[in-house]
Coordinates of C-alpha atoms in Angstrom, one line a residue:
X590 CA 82.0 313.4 -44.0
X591 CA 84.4 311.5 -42.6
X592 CA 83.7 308.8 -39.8
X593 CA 86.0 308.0 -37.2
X594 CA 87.1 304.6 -37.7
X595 CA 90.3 302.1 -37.2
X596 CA 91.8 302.3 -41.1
X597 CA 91.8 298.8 -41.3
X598 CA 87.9 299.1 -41.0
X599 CA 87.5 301.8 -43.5
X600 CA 84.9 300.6 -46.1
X601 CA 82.5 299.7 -43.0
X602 CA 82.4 303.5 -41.7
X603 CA 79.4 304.1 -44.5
X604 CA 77.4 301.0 -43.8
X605 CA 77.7 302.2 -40.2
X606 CA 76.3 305.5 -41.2
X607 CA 73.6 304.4 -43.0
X608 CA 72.4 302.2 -40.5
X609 CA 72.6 304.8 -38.1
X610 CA 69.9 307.6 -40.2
X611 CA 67.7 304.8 -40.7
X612 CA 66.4 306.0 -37.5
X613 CA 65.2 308.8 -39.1
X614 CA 62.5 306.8 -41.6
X615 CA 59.3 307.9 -40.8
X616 CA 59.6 310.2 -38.6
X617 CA 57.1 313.4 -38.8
X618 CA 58.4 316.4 -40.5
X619 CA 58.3 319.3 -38.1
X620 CA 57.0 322.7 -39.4
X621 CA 55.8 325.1 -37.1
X622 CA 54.0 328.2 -38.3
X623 CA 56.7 330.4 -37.0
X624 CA 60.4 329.9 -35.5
X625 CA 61.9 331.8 -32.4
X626 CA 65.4 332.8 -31.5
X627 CA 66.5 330.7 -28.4
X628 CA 69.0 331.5 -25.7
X629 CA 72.8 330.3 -26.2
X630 CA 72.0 327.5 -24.2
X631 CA 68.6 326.5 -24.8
X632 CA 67.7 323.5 -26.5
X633 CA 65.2 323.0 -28.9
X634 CA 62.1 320.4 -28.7
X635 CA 63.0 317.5 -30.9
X636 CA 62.4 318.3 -34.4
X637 CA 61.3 322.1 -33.2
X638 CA 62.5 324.8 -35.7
X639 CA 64.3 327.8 -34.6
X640 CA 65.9 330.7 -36.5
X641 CA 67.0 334.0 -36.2
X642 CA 64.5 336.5 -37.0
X643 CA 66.5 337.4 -40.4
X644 CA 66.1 333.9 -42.0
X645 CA 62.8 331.4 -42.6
X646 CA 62.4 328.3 -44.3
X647 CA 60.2 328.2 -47.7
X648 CA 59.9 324.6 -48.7
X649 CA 61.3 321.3 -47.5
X650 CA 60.6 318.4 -49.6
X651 CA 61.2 315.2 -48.0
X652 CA 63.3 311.8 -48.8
X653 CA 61.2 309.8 -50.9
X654 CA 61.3 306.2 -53.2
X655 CA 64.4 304.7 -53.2
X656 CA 66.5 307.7 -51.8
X657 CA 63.9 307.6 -48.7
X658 CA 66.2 305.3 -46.6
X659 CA 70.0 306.9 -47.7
X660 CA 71.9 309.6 -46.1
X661 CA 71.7 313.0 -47.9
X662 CA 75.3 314.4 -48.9
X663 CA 76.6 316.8 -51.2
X664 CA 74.3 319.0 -53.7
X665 CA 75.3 320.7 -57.4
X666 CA 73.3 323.6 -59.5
X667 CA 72.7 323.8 -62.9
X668 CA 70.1 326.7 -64.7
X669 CA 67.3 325.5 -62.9
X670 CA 68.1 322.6 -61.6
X671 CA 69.6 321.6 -58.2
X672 CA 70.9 317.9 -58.1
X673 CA 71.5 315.9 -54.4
X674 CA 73.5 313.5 -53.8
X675 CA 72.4 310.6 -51.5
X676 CA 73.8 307.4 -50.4
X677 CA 71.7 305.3 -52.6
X678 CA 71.7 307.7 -55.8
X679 CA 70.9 310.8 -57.1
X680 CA 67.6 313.1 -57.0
X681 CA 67.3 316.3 -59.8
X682 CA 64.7 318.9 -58.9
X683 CA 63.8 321.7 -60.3
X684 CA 64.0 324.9 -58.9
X685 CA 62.6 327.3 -60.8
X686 CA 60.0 328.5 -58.7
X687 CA 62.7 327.8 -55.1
X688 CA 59.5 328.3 -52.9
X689 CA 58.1 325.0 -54.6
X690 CA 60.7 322.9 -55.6
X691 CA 59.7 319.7 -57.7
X692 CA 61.4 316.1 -58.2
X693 CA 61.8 315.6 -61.5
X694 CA 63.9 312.0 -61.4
X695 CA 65.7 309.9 -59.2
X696 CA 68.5 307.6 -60.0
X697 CA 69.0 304.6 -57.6
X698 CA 72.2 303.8 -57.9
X699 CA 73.9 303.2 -54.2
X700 CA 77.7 304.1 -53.2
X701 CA 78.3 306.3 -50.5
X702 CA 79.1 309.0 -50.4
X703 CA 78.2 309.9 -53.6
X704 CA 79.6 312.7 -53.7
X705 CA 78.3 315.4 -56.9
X706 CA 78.8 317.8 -59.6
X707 CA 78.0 318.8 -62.8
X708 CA 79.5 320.3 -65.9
X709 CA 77.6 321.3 -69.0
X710 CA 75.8 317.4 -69.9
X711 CA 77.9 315.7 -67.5
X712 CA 77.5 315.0 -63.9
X713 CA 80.1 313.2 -61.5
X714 CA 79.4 310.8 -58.4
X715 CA 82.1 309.9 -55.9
X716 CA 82.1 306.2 -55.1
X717 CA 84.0 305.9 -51.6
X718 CA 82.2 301.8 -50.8
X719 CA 83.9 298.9 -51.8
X720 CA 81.5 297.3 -54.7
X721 CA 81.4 294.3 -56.4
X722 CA 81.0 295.9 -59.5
X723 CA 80.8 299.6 -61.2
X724 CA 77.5 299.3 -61.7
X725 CA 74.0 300.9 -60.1
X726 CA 73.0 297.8 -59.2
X727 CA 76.2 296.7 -57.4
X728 CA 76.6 295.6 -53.4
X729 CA 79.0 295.5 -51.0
X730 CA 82.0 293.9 -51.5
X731 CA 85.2 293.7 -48.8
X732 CA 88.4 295.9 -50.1
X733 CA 90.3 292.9 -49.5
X734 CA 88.8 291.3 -53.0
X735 CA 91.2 292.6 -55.8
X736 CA 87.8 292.7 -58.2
X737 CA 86.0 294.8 -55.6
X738 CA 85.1 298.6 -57.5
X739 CA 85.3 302.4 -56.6
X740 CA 85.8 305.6 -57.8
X741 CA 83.9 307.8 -60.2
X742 CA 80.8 307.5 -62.3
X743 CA 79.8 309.7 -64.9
X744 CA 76.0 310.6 -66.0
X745 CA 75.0 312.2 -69.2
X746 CA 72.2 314.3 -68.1
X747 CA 71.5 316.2 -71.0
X748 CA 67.9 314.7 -70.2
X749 CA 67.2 315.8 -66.7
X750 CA 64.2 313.0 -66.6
X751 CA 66.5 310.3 -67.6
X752 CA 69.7 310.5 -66.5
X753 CA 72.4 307.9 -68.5
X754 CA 75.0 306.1 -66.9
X755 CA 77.9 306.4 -69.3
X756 CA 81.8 305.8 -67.5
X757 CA 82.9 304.2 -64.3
X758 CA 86.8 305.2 -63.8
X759 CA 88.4 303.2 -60.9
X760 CA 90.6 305.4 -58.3
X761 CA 93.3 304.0 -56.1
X762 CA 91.3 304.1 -52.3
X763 CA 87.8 305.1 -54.3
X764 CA 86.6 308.4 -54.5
X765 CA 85.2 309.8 -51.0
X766 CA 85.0 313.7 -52.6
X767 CA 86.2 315.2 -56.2
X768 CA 86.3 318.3 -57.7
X769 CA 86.4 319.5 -61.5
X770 CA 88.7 321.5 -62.4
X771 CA 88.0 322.6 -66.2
X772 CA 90.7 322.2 -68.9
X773 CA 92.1 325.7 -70.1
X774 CA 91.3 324.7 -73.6
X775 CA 87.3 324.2 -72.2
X776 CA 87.5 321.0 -74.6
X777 CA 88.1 318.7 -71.6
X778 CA 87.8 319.2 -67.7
X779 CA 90.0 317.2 -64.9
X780 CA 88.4 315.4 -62.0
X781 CA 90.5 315.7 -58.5
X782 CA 90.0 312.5 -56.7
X783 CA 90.3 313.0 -53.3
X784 CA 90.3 309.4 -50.9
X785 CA 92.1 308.4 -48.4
X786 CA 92.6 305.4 -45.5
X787 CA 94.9 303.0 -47.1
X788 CA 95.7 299.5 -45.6
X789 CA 97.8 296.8 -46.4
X790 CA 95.0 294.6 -46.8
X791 CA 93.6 296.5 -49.9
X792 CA 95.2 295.3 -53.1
X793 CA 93.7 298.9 -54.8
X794 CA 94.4 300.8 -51.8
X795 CA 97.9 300.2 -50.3
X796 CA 100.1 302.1 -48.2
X797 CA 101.6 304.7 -48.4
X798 CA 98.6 306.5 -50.0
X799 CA 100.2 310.4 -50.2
X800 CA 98.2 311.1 -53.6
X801 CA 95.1 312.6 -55.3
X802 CA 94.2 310.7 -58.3
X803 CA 93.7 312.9 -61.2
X804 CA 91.4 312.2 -64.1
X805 CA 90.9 313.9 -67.7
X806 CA 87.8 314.3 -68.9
X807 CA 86.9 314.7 -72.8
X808 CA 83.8 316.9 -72.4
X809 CA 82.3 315.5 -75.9
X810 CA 83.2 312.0 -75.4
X811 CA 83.2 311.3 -71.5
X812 CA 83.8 307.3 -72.2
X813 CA 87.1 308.7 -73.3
X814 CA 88.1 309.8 -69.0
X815 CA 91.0 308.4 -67.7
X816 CA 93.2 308.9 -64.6
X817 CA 95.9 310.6 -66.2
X818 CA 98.6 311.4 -63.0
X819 CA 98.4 310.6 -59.3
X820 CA 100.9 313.4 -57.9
X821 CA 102.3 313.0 -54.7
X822 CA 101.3 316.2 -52.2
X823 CA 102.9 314.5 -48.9
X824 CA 106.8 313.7 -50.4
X825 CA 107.6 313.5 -46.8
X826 CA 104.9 311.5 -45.8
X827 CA 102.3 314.3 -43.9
X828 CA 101.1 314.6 -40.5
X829 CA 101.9 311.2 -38.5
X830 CA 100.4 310.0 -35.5
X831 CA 101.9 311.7 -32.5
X832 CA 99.9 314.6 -32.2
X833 CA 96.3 315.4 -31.9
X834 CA 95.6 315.0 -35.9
X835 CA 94.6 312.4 -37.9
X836 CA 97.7 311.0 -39.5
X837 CA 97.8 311.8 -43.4
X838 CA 97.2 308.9 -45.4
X839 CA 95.4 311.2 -48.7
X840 CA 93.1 314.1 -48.7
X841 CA 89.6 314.6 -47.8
X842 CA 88.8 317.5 -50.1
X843 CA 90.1 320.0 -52.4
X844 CA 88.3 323.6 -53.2
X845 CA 89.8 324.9 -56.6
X846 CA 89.4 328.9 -57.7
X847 CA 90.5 328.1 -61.3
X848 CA 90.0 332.1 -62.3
X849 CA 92.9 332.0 -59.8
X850 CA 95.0 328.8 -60.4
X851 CA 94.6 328.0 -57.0
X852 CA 93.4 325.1 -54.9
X853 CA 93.1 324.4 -50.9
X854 CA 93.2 321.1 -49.9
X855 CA 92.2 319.7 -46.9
X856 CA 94.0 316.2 -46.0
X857 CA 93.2 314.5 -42.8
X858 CA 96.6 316.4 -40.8
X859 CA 97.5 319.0 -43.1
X860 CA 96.1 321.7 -45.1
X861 CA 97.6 323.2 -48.7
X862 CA 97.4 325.6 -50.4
X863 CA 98.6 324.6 -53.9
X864 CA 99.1 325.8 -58.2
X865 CA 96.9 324.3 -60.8
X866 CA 98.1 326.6 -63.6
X867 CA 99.0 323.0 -64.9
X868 CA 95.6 321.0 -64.0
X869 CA 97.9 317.9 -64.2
X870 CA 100.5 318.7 -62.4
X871 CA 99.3 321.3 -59.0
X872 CA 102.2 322.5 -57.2
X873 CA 101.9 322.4 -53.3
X874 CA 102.7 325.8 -52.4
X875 CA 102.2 325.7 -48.8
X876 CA 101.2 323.5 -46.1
X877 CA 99.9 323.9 -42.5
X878 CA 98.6 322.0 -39.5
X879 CA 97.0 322.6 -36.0
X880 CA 97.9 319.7 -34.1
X881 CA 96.2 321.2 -31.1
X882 CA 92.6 322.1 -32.2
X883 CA 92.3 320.8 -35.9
X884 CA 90.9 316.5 -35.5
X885 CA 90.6 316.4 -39.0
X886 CA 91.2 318.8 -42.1
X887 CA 87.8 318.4 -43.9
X888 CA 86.6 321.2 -46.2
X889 CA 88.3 324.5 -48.0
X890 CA 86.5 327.9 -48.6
X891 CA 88.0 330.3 -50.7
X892 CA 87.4 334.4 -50.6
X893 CA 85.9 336.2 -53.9
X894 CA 89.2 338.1 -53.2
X895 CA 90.9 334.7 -53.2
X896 CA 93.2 336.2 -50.1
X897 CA 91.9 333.8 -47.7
X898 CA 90.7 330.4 -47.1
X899 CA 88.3 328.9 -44.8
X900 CA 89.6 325.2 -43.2
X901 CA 86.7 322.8 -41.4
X902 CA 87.8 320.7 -38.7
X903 CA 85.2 317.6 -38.6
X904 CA 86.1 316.4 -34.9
X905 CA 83.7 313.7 -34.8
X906 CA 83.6 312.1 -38.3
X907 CA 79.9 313.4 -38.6
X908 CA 78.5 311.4 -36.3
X909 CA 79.6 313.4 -33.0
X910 CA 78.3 315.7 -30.5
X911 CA 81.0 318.6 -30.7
X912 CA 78.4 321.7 -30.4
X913 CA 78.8 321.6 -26.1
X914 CA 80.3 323.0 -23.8
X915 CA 82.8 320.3 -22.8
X916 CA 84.3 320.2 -26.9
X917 CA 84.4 323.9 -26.4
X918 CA 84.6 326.8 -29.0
X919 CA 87.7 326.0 -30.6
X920 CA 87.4 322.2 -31.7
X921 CA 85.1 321.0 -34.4
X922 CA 85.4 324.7 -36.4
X923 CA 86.3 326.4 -38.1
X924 CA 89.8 328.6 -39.2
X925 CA 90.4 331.3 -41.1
X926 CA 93.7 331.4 -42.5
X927 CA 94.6 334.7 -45.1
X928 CA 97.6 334.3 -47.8
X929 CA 100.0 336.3 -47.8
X930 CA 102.8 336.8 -49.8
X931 CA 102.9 336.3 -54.2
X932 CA 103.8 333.9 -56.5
X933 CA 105.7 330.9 -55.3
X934 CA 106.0 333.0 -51.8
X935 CA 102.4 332.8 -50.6
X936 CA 101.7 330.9 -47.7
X937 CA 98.6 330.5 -45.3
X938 CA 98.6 332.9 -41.9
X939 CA 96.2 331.9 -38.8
X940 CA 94.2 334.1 -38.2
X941 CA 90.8 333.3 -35.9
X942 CA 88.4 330.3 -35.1
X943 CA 84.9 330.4 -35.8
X944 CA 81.9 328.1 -34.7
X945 CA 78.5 328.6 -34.1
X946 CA 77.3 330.2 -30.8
X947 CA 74.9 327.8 -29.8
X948 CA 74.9 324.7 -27.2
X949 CA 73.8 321.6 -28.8
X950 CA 72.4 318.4 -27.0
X951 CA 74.3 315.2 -26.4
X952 CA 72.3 313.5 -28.6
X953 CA 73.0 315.7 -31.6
X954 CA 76.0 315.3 -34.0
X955 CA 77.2 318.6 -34.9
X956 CA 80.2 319.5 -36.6
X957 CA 81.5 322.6 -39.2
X958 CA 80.7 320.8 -42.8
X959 CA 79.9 322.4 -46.3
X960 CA 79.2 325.7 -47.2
X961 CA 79.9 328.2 -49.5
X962 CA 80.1 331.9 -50.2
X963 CA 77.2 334.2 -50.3
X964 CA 77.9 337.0 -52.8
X965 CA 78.2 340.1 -51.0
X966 CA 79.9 343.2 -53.1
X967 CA 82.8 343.6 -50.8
X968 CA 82.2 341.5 -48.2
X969 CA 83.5 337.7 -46.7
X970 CA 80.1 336.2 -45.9
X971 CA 79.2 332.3 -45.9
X972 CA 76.3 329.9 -45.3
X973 CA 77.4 326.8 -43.4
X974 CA 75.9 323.6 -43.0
X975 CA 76.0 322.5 -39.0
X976 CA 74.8 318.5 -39.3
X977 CA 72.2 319.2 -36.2
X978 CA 73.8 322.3 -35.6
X979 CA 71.3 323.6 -38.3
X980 CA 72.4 326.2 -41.1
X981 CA 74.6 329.4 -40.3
X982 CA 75.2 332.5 -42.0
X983 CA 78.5 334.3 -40.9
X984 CA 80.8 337.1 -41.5
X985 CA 84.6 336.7 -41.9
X986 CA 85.6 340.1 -43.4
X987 CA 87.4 340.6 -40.5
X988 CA 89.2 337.2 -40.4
X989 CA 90.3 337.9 -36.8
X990 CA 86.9 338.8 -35.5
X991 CA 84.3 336.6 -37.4
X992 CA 80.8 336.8 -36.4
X993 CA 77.2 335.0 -37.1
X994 CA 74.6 337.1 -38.3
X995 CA 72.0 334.7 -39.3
X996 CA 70.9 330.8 -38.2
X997 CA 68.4 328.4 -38.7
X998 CA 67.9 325.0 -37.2
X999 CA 65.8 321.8 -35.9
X1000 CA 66.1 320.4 -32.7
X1001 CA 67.2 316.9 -32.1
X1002 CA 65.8 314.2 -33.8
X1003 CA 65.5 312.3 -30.6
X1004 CA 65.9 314.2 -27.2
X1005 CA 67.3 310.4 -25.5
X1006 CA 69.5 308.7 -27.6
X1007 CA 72.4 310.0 -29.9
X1008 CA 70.9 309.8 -33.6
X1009 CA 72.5 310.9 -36.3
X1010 CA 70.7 313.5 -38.8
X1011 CA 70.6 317.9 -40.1
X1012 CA 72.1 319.5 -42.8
X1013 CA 75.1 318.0 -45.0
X1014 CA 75.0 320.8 -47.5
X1015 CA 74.1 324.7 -47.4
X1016 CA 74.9 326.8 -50.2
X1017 CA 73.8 330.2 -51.6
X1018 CA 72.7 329.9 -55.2
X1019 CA 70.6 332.2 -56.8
X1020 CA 69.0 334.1 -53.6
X1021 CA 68.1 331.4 -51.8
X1022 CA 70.1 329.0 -49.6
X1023 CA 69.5 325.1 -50.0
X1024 CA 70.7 322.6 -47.4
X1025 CA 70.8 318.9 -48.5
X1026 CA 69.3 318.1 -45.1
X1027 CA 68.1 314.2 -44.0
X1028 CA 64.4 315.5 -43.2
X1029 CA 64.8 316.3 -47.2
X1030 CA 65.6 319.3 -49.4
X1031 CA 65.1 322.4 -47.6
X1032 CA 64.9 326.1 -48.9
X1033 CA 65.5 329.2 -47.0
X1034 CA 65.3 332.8 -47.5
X1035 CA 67.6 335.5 -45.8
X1036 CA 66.6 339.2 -45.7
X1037 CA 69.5 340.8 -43.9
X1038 CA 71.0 344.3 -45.2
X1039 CA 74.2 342.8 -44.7
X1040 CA 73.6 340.8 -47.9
X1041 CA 72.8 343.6 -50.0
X1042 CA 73.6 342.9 -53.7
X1043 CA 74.2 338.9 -53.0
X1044 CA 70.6 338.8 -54.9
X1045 CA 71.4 340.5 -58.1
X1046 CA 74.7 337.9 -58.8
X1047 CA 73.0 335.2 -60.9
X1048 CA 74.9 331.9 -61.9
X1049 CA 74.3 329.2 -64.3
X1050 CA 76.3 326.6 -62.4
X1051 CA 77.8 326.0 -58.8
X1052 CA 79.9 323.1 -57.3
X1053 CA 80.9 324.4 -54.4
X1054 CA 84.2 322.7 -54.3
X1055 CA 85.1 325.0 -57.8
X1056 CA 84.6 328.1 -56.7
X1057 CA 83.3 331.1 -59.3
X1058 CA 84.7 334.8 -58.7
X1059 CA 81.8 336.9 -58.9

């Protein structure tokens, strides 16, 4: 997520956010016996559920305690165990029966985004508001202050009921995403800080900000992680201003495919394609932009194959209506780029747009935001989290003709007034999709011949952001 804001103004664009899905406290938790398919340009009742006939929802457990009140954002797997982010902490349930999820702890411990991942007893959280301190029970502080804190905390959750806060490690400009990247020796694994939004004003975060912070962690002794490089991926200083783009001022998100020492960033302007043969030093091996229909480079999908990547555009920041007919079909989507080429040669090729078929209201922000692969033997298929746009399941095997072939989503949350709300997350784990959604954590089930096999590939651990090959 990423809302639109003046840079000198930065650290409030979270606070804002929050403030904004507090409208959502309280309100009643739609669920309708059965969900219909509407027209292109029908619009649901508020908080009405409708779905292609192919999909249906299996459980939704709602915000509760001190989580109740944040925004949900990103969400990790683990054996049995899913684990959401939120703006005030973290929640672990497990899912070992996915039609009846159960909370098994919450951590309160707030710092949007908090971002999150996991790797063996470990579990990461992205800090991208300016605290006074590193600790859970830290507030607000102005980025001006040269004691203010953010960046990445690590758990030990080798006790799922009792999480343990163990490291803070500072980043320059926090940590708005990350992703692991593990160590080729499997004795440590490296953290890619992604953050961005510098301003002369912030002693940690100056100008120019053209880096990803990179941090090494010691998988047996975590209070041993330190930033060990901050390469510089914009030499030349990245996209400016004079175009339709965000200028680059630091990335927004990186997807790695270690099996493949490859990584796609995406970075405000400009998307890359880059080596991470050497975790501490990745080579930038291409780099592309769309000044006319790309806002803001967002999110990176890779292909099993790992001969294409998936780019998100998040016109909006989150928090606007882009699913109408005025943004249109090319804004606010996504493109599918394949590589060609080998080696040192490879580079990314345009290939299509995609972004889902329906017409939003005006009241609901809707944007392409995180998804992942579904695991379809020989195919290119994805689940996609919409904000209000709901949850779509799509087909880019044919990168120049991508197509939907499953959806499922709520109305607005309120039919008068633009509130923000939906699904942060979707992801495929296991035979079941789960979507990090504010009403709560939802479950769905597909049953589509299309995915025929996804349900036999069984994983131990997903972060979407460090892609497996199946």
């Amino acid at each position: 997520m990423s809302i639109t804001t003046s840079q000198g103004l930065r650290r409030l664009r979270i606070f804002a956010v929050a403030a904004t899905a507090l409208t959502l406290v309280g309100a009643a938790l739609s669920a309708p016996t059965s969900a219909h398919a509407p027209a292109a340009d029908e619009i649901p009742g508020v908080d009405e559920i409708v779905s292609s006939p192919n999909i249906r929802q299996v459980a939704n457990l709602p915000k509760e305690g001190p989580l109740a009140t944040g925004v949900n954002s990103d969400i990790a797997f683990q054996g049995k165990y899913a684990y959401a982010g939120n703006y005030n902490g973290i929640a672990i349930y497990d899912i070992s029966k996915p039609r009846k999820p159960q909370l098994v702890s919450q951590v309160l411990c707030p710092g949007g985004q908090n971002d999150i991942s996991v790797h063996g007893d470990l579990l990461f959280l992205s800090t991208d508001s300016s605290r006074n301190n590193d600790s859970c029970s830290s507030v607000g502080q102005s980025a001006t202050i040269k004691e203010s804190w953010e960046g990445i905390k690590i758990f030990d959750i080798s006790d799922k009921a009792h999480p343990v806060y163990v490291k803070s490690v500072e980043t320059k400009c926090g940590s708005h995403t990350h992703t692991l990247v593990p160590g080729k020796d499997r004795k440590s694994v490296y953290v890619y800080v992604s953050s961005y939004f510098p301003d002369d004003t912030f002693p940690d975060c100056q100008k120019p900000h053209d880096l990803i912070s990179i941090i090494k962690v010691p998988v047996k002794a975590p209070t041993e992680a330190a930033v060990v490089g901050t390469p510089n991926l914009f030499p030349d200083g990245g996209n400016g201003t004079d175009n339709y783009s965000f200028e680059t001022t630091g990335c927004h998100d990186i997807t790695a495919y270690p099996a493949l020492n490859l990584a796609a960033g995406a970075c405000m302007g400009d998307g890359l394609l880059f080596d991470i043969s050497k975790p501490e030093a990745p080579r930038v091996l291409d780099r592309i932009r769309d000044t006319v229909n790309f806002a803001f480079w967002h999110s990176a999908t890779f292909n099993n194959a790992g001969n294409k990547v998936v780019f998100t555009d998040e016109l909006g920041g989150g928090v606007g209506a882009e699913c109408n007919d005025t943004v249109g079909p090319d804004k606010g989507a996504d493109a599918i780029y394949n590589i060609q080429g080998r080696g040192d040669n490879r580079h990314l090729v345009f290939k299509s747009y995609y972004k889902i078929p329906r017409t939003n209201a005006d009241t609901e922000n809707c944007v392409a935001h995180n998804g992942s692969l579904i695991p379809v033997p020989g195919r290119d298929i994805m689940v996609q989290a919409w904000y209000q746009g709901g949850i779509s399941v799509w087909d880019f095997t044919n990168s120049a003709k991508p197509k939907e072939i499953a959806f499922w989503e709520r109305g607005p949350v309120n039919a008068d007034t633009p509130t923000f709300g939906g699904a942060w997350s979707a992801y495929y784990y296991n035979g079941f999709i789960f979507s990090n959604d504010q009403k709560g954590l939802d479950v769905l089930e597909v049953n589509d011949s299309r995915l025929w096999g996804a349900e036999q590939v069984r994983l131990g651990q997903l972060n979407a952001q460090t892609q497996t090959a199946y």
